[in-house]
PDB file of C-alpha atoms in Angstrom:
ATOM      1  CA  ASP A 208     -14.623 -56.235 -16.422  1.00 63.00           C
ATOM      2  CA  THR A 209     -15.144 -53.056 -14.406  1.00 72.00           C
ATOM      3  CA  ALA A 210     -12.546 -52.678 -11.646  1.00 93.00           C
ATOM      4  CA  VAL A 211     -14.951 -51.500  -8.933  1.00 97.00           C
ATOM      5  CA  SER A 212     -18.589 -52.244  -9.599  1.00 96.00           C
ATOM      6  CA  GLN A 213     -21.541 -51.386  -7.417  1.00 96.00           C
ATOM      7  CA  THR A 214     -25.213 -52.213  -7.774  1.00 97.00           C
ATOM      8  CA  PRO A 215     -27.722 -50.859  -8.177  1.00 97.00           C
ATOM      9  CA  LYS A 216     -26.844 -47.625  -9.969  1.00 96.00           C
ATOM     10  CA  TYR A 217     -30.163 -46.046  -8.997  1.00 97.00           C
ATOM     11  CA  LEU A 218     -32.335 -46.794  -5.997  1.00 98.00           C
ATOM     12  CA  VAL A 219     -35.614 -45.072  -5.204  1.00 98.00           C
ATOM     13  CA  THR A 220     -37.356 -46.144  -2.028  1.00 98.00           C
ATOM     14  CA  GLN A 221     -39.747 -44.983   0.625  1.00 97.00           C
ATOM     15  CA  MET A 222     -38.878 -43.695   4.065  1.00 98.00           C
ATOM     16  CA  GLY A 223     -38.609 -46.431   6.622  1.00 98.00           C
ATOM     17  CA  ASN A 224     -37.550 -49.143   4.183  1.00 98.00           C
ATOM     18  CA  ASP A 225     -34.380 -51.203   4.441  1.00 98.00           C
ATOM     19  CA  LYS A 226     -32.087 -51.425   1.421  1.00 98.00           C
ATOM     20  CA  SER A 227     -28.668 -52.756   0.449  1.00 98.00           C
ATOM     21  CA  ILE A 228     -25.998 -51.625  -1.973  1.00 98.00           C
ATOM     22  CA  LYS A 229     -23.430 -54.126  -3.172  1.00 98.00           C
ATOM     23  CA  CYS A 230     -19.812 -53.507  -4.160  1.00 98.00           C
ATOM     24  CA  GLU A 231     -17.225 -55.758  -5.709  1.00 97.00           C
ATOM     25  CA  GLN A 232     -13.645 -55.062  -6.785  1.00 97.00           C
ATOM     26  CA  ASN A 233     -11.531 -57.272  -9.022  1.00 96.00           C
ATOM     27  CA  LEU A 234      -8.245 -55.429  -8.438  1.00 95.00           C
ATOM     28  CA  GLY A 235      -6.979 -57.686  -5.686  1.00 95.00           C
ATOM     29  CA  HIS A 236      -7.000 -54.760  -3.258  1.00 94.00           C
ATOM     30  CA  ASP A 237      -6.980 -55.206   0.509  1.00 93.00           C
ATOM     31  CA  THR A 238      -8.847 -52.027   1.443  1.00 94.00           C
ATOM     32  CA  MET A 239     -12.378 -50.959   0.572  1.00 95.00           C
ATOM     33  CA  TYR A 240     -14.367 -47.836   1.417  1.00 95.00           C
ATOM     34  CA  TRP A 241     -17.817 -46.340   1.356  1.00 96.00           C
ATOM     35  CA  TYR A 242     -18.178 -42.622   0.691  1.00 96.00           C
ATOM     36  CA  LYS A 243     -21.303 -40.483   0.708  1.00 96.00           C
ATOM     37  CA  GLN A 244     -21.585 -37.583  -1.744  1.00 96.00           C
ATOM     38  CA  ASP A 245     -24.243 -35.035  -0.869  1.00 93.00           C
ATOM     39  CA  SER A 246     -26.052 -32.596  -3.118  1.00 91.00           C
ATOM     40  CA  LYS A 247     -23.158 -30.122  -2.780  1.00 89.00           C
ATOM     41  CA  LYS A 248     -20.824 -32.828  -4.102  1.00 90.00           C
ATOM     42  CA  PHE A 249     -18.908 -33.125  -0.829  1.00 91.00           C
ATOM     43  CA  LEU A 250     -17.306 -36.594  -0.581  1.00 93.00           C
ATOM     44  CA  LYS A 251     -17.434 -37.833   2.991  1.00 93.00           C
ATOM     45  CA  ILE A 252     -15.818 -41.063   4.088  1.00 92.00           C
ATOM     46  CA  MET A 253     -18.178 -43.399   5.930  1.00 94.00           C
ATOM     47  CA  PHE A 254     -16.348 -46.684   6.411  1.00 93.00           C
ATOM     48  CA  SER A 255     -13.031 -48.288   5.623  1.00 92.00           C
ATOM     49  CA  TYR A 256     -12.307 -52.008   5.692  1.00 93.00           C
ATOM     50  CA  ASN A 257      -8.903 -53.661   5.451  1.00 91.00           C
ATOM     51  CA  ASN A 258      -8.755 -57.402   4.866  1.00 90.00           C
ATOM     52  CA  LYS A 259     -12.421 -57.711   5.851  1.00 88.00           C
ATOM     53  CA  GLU A 260     -11.913 -55.871   9.125  1.00 90.00           C
ATOM     54  CA  LEU A 261     -13.524 -52.538   9.969  1.00 90.00           C
ATOM     55  CA  ILE A 262     -10.835 -49.873  10.259  1.00 88.00           C
ATOM     56  CA  ILE A 263     -12.786 -46.639  10.160  1.00 83.00           C
ATOM     57  CA  ASN A 264     -16.340 -45.770  11.112  1.00 84.00           C
ATOM     58  CA  GLU A 265     -16.758 -42.034  10.716  1.00 84.00           C
ATOM     59  CA  THR A 266     -19.571 -41.585  13.252  1.00 80.00           C
ATOM     60  CA  VAL A 267     -22.105 -42.932  10.829  1.00 89.00           C
ATOM     61  CA  PRO A 268     -25.559 -43.710  12.332  1.00 92.00           C
ATOM     62  CA  ASN A 269     -25.859 -47.356  13.264  1.00 92.00           C
ATOM     63  CA  ARG A 270     -28.692 -47.682  10.749  1.00 96.00           C
ATOM     64  CA  PHE A 271     -25.817 -48.106   8.299  1.00 96.00           C
ATOM     65  CA  SER A 272     -24.164 -51.484   8.563  1.00 95.00           C
ATOM     66  CA  PRO A 273     -21.341 -52.465   6.231  1.00 95.00           C
ATOM     67  CA  LYS A 274     -20.509 -56.105   5.677  1.00 95.00           C
ATOM     68  CA  SER A 275     -17.406 -57.531   4.046  1.00 95.00           C
ATOM     69  CA  PRO A 276     -17.824 -61.254   3.329  1.00 94.00           C
ATOM     70  CA  ASP A 277     -14.390 -61.319   1.696  1.00 93.00           C
ATOM     71  CA  LYS A 278     -11.684 -58.884   0.583  1.00 93.00           C
ATOM     72  CA  ALA A 279     -13.314 -58.335  -2.796  1.00 96.00           C
ATOM     73  CA  HIS A 280     -16.739 -57.348  -1.489  1.00 97.00           C
ATOM     74  CA  LEU A 281     -18.058 -54.605   0.746  1.00 97.00           C
ATOM     75  CA  ASN A 282     -21.815 -54.251   0.965  1.00 97.00           C
ATOM     76  CA  LEU A 283     -23.758 -51.497   2.666  1.00 97.00           C
ATOM     77  CA  HIS A 284     -27.078 -52.176   4.349  1.00 97.00           C
ATOM     78  CA  ILE A 285     -29.231 -49.271   5.466  1.00 97.00           C
ATOM     79  CA  ASN A 286     -32.144 -49.710   7.875  1.00 97.00           C
ATOM     80  CA  SER A 287     -35.107 -47.400   8.376  1.00 97.00           C
ATOM     81  CA  LEU A 288     -34.190 -45.071   5.541  1.00 97.00           C
ATOM     82  CA  GLU A 289     -34.636 -41.340   6.134  1.00 97.00           C
ATOM     83  CA  LEU A 290     -35.028 -38.462   3.691  1.00 97.00           C
ATOM     84  CA  GLY A 291     -31.564 -37.225   4.641  1.00 95.00           C
ATOM     85  CA  ASP A 292     -30.016 -40.454   3.431  1.00 97.00           C
ATOM     86  CA  SER A 293     -30.667 -39.369  -0.148  1.00 97.00           C
ATOM     87  CA  ALA A 294     -27.253 -39.007  -1.762  1.00 97.00           C
ATOM     88  CA  VAL A 295     -24.835 -40.748  -4.102  1.00 98.00           C
ATOM     89  CA  TYR A 296     -22.915 -43.527  -2.374  1.00 98.00           C
ATOM     90  CA  PHE A 297     -19.527 -44.481  -3.754  1.00 98.00           C
ATOM     91  CA  CYS A 298     -17.595 -47.628  -3.130  1.00 97.00           C
ATOM     92  CA  ALA A 299     -13.832 -47.466  -3.583  1.00 96.00           C
ATOM     93  CA  SER A 300     -10.845 -49.720  -3.112  1.00 95.00           C
ATOM     94  CA  SER A 301      -7.107 -49.319  -2.668  1.00 93.00           C
ATOM     95  CA  GLN A 302      -4.171 -51.659  -2.225  1.00 90.00           C
ATOM     96  CA  GLY A 303      -3.747 -50.645   1.385  1.00 83.00           C
ATOM     97  CA  LEU A 304      -3.599 -47.789   3.836  1.00 77.00           C
ATOM     98  CA  GLN A 305      -0.075 -46.432   3.422  1.00 75.00           C
ATOM     99  CA  GLY A 306       1.815 -44.466   0.817  1.00 73.00           C
ATOM    100  CA  ARG A 307       1.230 -45.509  -2.781  1.00 74.00           C
ATOM    101  CA  HIS A 308      -1.286 -48.048  -1.574  1.00 78.00           C
ATOM    102  CA  THR A 309      -3.775 -45.314  -0.730  1.00 83.00           C
ATOM    103  CA  GLU A 310      -4.565 -44.586  -4.402  1.00 90.00           C
ATOM    104  CA  ALA A 311      -8.279 -45.300  -4.444  1.00 92.00           C
ATOM    105  CA  PHE A 312     -10.343 -46.476  -7.380  1.00 95.00           C
ATOM    106  CA  PHE A 313     -14.021 -45.618  -7.343  1.00 96.00           C
ATOM    107  CA  GLY A 314     -17.161 -47.310  -8.550  1.00 97.00           C
ATOM    108  CA  GLN A 315     -19.750 -45.461 -10.608  1.00 96.00           C
ATOM    109  CA  GLY A 316     -21.884 -44.660  -7.602  1.00 97.00           C
ATOM    110  CA  THR A 317     -25.382 -45.536  -6.424  1.00 98.00           C
ATOM    111  CA  ARG A 318     -27.847 -42.676  -6.441  1.00 97.00           C
ATOM    112  CA  LEU A 319     -30.204 -43.276  -3.532  1.00 98.00           C
ATOM    113  CA  THR A 320     -33.416 -41.287  -3.416  1.00 98.00           C
ATOM    114  CA  VAL A 321     -35.643 -41.623  -0.363  1.00 98.00           C
ATOM    115  CA  VAL A 322     -39.199 -40.382  -0.849  1.00 97.00           C
TER     116      VAL A 322
ATOM    117  CA  GLY B 972     -11.429 -34.860  12.115  1.00 55.00           C
ATOM    118  CA  GLN B 973      -9.109 -34.082   9.247  1.00 61.00           C
ATOM    119  CA  GLN B 974     -10.381 -31.375   6.943  1.00 75.00           C
ATOM    120  CA  LEU B 975      -9.208 -30.231   3.561  1.00 90.00           C
ATOM    121  CA  ASN B 976      -9.974 -26.743   2.331  1.00 94.00           C
ATOM    122  CA  GLN B 977     -10.073 -26.645  -1.445  1.00 96.00           C
ATOM    123  CA  SER B 978     -10.286 -23.447  -3.453  1.00 96.00           C
ATOM    124  CA  PRO B 979     -11.715 -22.026  -5.507  1.00 97.00           C
ATOM    125  CA  GLN B 980     -15.094 -23.743  -5.242  1.00 96.00           C
ATOM    126  CA  SER B 981     -15.878 -22.899  -8.851  1.00 96.00           C
ATOM    127  CA  MET B 982     -14.140 -21.468 -11.882  1.00 96.00           C
ATOM    128  CA  PHE B 983     -15.517 -20.071 -15.114  1.00 96.00           C
ATOM    129  CA  ILE B 984     -12.847 -19.710 -17.760  1.00 96.00           C
ATOM    130  CA  GLN B 985     -12.348 -19.398 -21.510  1.00 96.00           C
ATOM    131  CA  GLU B 986     -11.061 -22.296 -23.518  1.00 96.00           C
ATOM    132  CA  GLY B 987      -7.282 -22.112 -23.747  1.00 96.00           C
ATOM    133  CA  GLU B 988      -6.777 -20.486 -20.354  1.00 97.00           C
ATOM    134  CA  ASP B 989      -4.669 -22.000 -17.615  1.00 97.00           C
ATOM    135  CA  VAL B 990      -6.309 -23.149 -14.383  1.00 97.00           C
ATOM    136  CA  SER B 991      -4.956 -23.345 -10.869  1.00 98.00           C
ATOM    137  CA  MET B 992      -6.577 -24.807  -7.757  1.00 98.00           C
ATOM    138  CA  ASN B 993      -5.223 -25.758  -4.358  1.00 97.00           C
ATOM    139  CA  CYS B 994      -5.885 -27.577  -1.144  1.00 97.00           C
ATOM    140  CA  THR B 995      -4.736 -26.826   2.365  1.00 96.00           C
ATOM    141  CA  SER B 996      -5.038 -28.760   5.577  1.00 94.00           C
ATOM    142  CA  SER B 997      -4.374 -28.329   9.261  1.00 90.00           C
ATOM    143  CA  SER B 998      -3.032 -31.891   9.304  1.00 89.00           C
ATOM    144  CA  ILE B 999       0.009 -33.453   7.688  1.00 91.00           C
ATOM    145  CA  PHE B1000      -0.658 -35.940   4.918  1.00 90.00           C
ATOM    146  CA  ASN B1001       1.567 -38.695   3.544  1.00 90.00           C
ATOM    147  CA  THR B1002      -0.124 -38.720   0.168  1.00 92.00           C
ATOM    148  CA  TRP B1003      -1.872 -36.114  -1.956  1.00 95.00           C
ATOM    149  CA  LEU B1004      -4.151 -37.293  -4.741  1.00 95.00           C
ATOM    150  CA  TRP B1005      -6.032 -35.306  -7.369  1.00 97.00           C
ATOM    151  CA  TYR B1006      -9.238 -36.669  -8.902  1.00 98.00           C
ATOM    152  CA  LYS B1007     -11.688 -35.560 -11.564  1.00 98.00           C
ATOM    153  CA  GLN B1008     -15.379 -36.411 -11.511  1.00 97.00           C
ATOM    154  CA  ASP B1009     -17.570 -36.237 -14.600  1.00 96.00           C
ATOM    155  CA  PRO B1010     -21.382 -36.084 -14.250  1.00 91.00           C
ATOM    156  CA  GLY B1011     -22.894 -39.427 -13.302  1.00 91.00           C
ATOM    157  CA  GLU B1012     -19.499 -41.037 -12.800  1.00 94.00           C
ATOM    158  CA  GLY B1013     -17.183 -41.805  -9.931  1.00 96.00           C
ATOM    159  CA  PRO B1014     -13.988 -39.800  -9.327  1.00 97.00           C
ATOM    160  CA  VAL B1015     -11.035 -40.820 -11.478  1.00 96.00           C
ATOM    161  CA  LEU B1016      -7.440 -40.475 -10.294  1.00 96.00           C
ATOM    162  CA  LEU B1017      -5.407 -37.901 -12.232  1.00 97.00           C
ATOM    163  CA  ILE B1018      -2.183 -37.464 -10.284  1.00 97.00           C
ATOM    164  CA  ALA B1019      -0.714 -38.998  -7.129  1.00 94.00           C
ATOM    165  CA  LEU B1020       1.989 -37.372  -4.982  1.00 95.00           C
ATOM    166  CA  TYR B1021       3.984 -39.157  -2.299  1.00 92.00           C
ATOM    167  CA  LYS B1022       6.834 -36.909  -1.147  1.00 93.00           C
ATOM    168  CA  ALA B1023       7.016 -33.375   0.171  1.00 94.00           C
ATOM    169  CA  GLY B1024       8.118 -31.046  -2.614  1.00 95.00           C
ATOM    170  CA  GLU B1025       7.304 -33.563  -5.344  1.00 95.00           C
ATOM    171  CA  LEU B1026       6.181 -32.041  -8.643  1.00 97.00           C
ATOM    172  CA  THR B1027       4.422 -34.397 -11.053  1.00 97.00           C
ATOM    173  CA  SER B1028       2.896 -33.907 -14.492  1.00 97.00           C
ATOM    174  CA  ASN B1029       0.291 -35.851 -16.424  1.00 95.00           C
ATOM    175  CA  GLY B1030      -0.059 -34.283 -19.865  1.00 96.00           C
ATOM    176  CA  ARG B1031      -1.370 -30.759 -19.389  1.00 97.00           C
ATOM    177  CA  LEU B1032      -1.836 -31.347 -15.658  1.00 98.00           C
ATOM    178  CA  THR B1033       0.810 -30.539 -13.061  1.00 98.00           C
ATOM    179  CA  ALA B1034       0.498 -31.022  -9.327  1.00 98.00           C
ATOM    180  CA  GLN B1035       2.803 -30.419  -6.380  1.00 97.00           C
ATOM    181  CA  PHE B1036       3.021 -31.806  -2.856  1.00 96.00           C
ATOM    182  CA  GLY B1037       3.704 -28.870  -0.532  1.00 95.00           C
ATOM    183  CA  ILE B1038       6.914 -28.767   1.492  1.00 95.00           C
ATOM    184  CA  THR B1039       4.975 -28.558   4.765  1.00 93.00           C
ATOM    185  CA  ARG B1040       2.926 -31.635   3.707  1.00 93.00           C
ATOM    186  CA  LYS B1041      -0.199 -29.614   4.462  1.00 94.00           C
ATOM    187  CA  ASP B1042      -0.990 -28.358   0.984  1.00 96.00           C
ATOM    188  CA  SER B1043      -1.032 -29.213  -2.705  1.00 97.00           C
ATOM    189  CA  PHE B1044      -1.917 -27.484  -5.933  1.00 97.00           C
ATOM    190  CA  LEU B1045      -3.114 -28.622  -9.349  1.00 98.00           C
ATOM    191  CA  ASN B1046      -2.539 -26.655 -12.542  1.00 98.00           C
ATOM    192  CA  ILE B1047      -4.170 -27.322 -15.899  1.00 98.00           C
ATOM    193  CA  SER B1048      -2.594 -25.628 -18.878  1.00 97.00           C
ATOM    194  CA  ALA B1049      -4.368 -24.618 -22.098  1.00 97.00           C
ATOM    195  CA  SER B1050      -7.803 -25.849 -20.988  1.00 96.00           C
ATOM    196  CA  ILE B1051     -10.042 -27.682 -23.442  1.00 96.00           C
ATOM    197  CA  PRO B1052     -13.776 -28.425 -23.260  1.00 95.00           C
ATOM    198  CA  SER B1053     -13.282 -31.967 -21.941  1.00 95.00           C
ATOM    199  CA  ASP B1054     -11.569 -30.538 -18.844  1.00 97.00           C
ATOM    200  CA  VAL B1055     -15.017 -29.544 -17.570  1.00 97.00           C
ATOM    201  CA  GLY B1056     -15.927 -31.349 -14.371  1.00 97.00           C
ATOM    202  CA  ILE B1057     -15.350 -31.338 -10.642  1.00 97.00           C
ATOM    203  CA  TYR B1058     -11.796 -31.698  -9.366  1.00 98.00           C
ATOM    204  CA  PHE B1059     -11.122 -33.088  -5.901  1.00 97.00           C
ATOM    205  CA  CYS B1060      -7.983 -33.124  -3.853  1.00 96.00           C
ATOM    206  CA  GLY B1061      -7.546 -36.069  -1.531  1.00 94.00           C
ATOM    207  CA  GLY B1062      -5.216 -36.371   1.418  1.00 91.00           C
ATOM    208  CA  GLY B1063      -4.075 -39.741   2.646  1.00 84.00           C
ATOM    209  CA  ALA B1064      -2.887 -40.708   6.128  1.00 79.00           C
ATOM    210  CA  GLN B1065      -4.501 -43.988   7.226  1.00 76.00           C
ATOM    211  CA  LYS B1066      -7.615 -42.864   5.379  1.00 82.00           C
ATOM    212  CA  LEU B1067      -8.388 -40.827   2.292  1.00 87.00           C
ATOM    213  CA  VAL B1068     -10.315 -37.604   2.873  1.00 90.00           C
ATOM    214  CA  PHE B1069     -11.361 -35.104   0.241  1.00 93.00           C
ATOM    215  CA  GLY B1070     -11.671 -31.387  -0.270  1.00 94.00           C
ATOM    216  CA  GLN B1071     -14.979 -29.771  -1.201  1.00 94.00           C
ATOM    217  CA  GLY B1072     -14.199 -29.877  -4.918  1.00 96.00           C
ATOM    218  CA  THR B1073     -13.583 -27.258  -7.609  1.00 97.00           C
ATOM    219  CA  ARG B1074     -16.228 -27.104 -10.331  1.00 97.00           C
ATOM    220  CA  LEU B1075     -14.621 -26.098 -13.620  1.00 97.00           C
ATOM    221  CA  THR B1076     -16.741 -24.590 -16.388  1.00 97.00           C
ATOM    222  CA  ILE B1077     -15.233 -23.658 -19.744  1.00 94.00           C
ATOM    223  CA  ASN B1078     -16.692 -21.222 -22.244  1.00 87.00           C
ATOM    224  CA  PRO B1079     -15.739 -22.182 -25.791  1.00 79.00           C
TER     225      PRO B1079
END
């Protein structure tokens, strides 16, 4: 009964392919995020959704398309994968966007390798 | 965009030593959060701070929310081997952004 679970944990794919990463949270949170962690371990926010609505898009290429079918799920679809997309992608959730509600809980990450 | 400057980037210490790391920002934050990441895992929340000047402890960990709301520090006392990992500060104001991380290595 993992709080924030994402699948798959590892993903190896060729350049140009399209792939999806799924994320589910069972914490009853309203807000979900996608972060990208590069090889230097820098955690960069990509998207934030609140109650299924896109709140933040941090100038991510439009090859990345998040989809939130309901509050508990936030999936990430990536088109035409490039070598530079190789990274660990983390899903996270929080109760909301203010004060104590911003405490975020993270999934275990998806290590994407583009070859 | 909002940026957090976290220092030091890495620390090499002896077991039993105290550790101190900090984060500064050009922006004001409403929340400061400290996380630890172990290899192959996602970041785990250690301490959360909500008010300027707040000082909070969690076992051997102590963190403070700076008076200006633009900085925070984390101290670890009497380090042990399981403290090894990467520590991240996070600042919250409509979104949660992170510092570059402090990689802690402990020599037994």
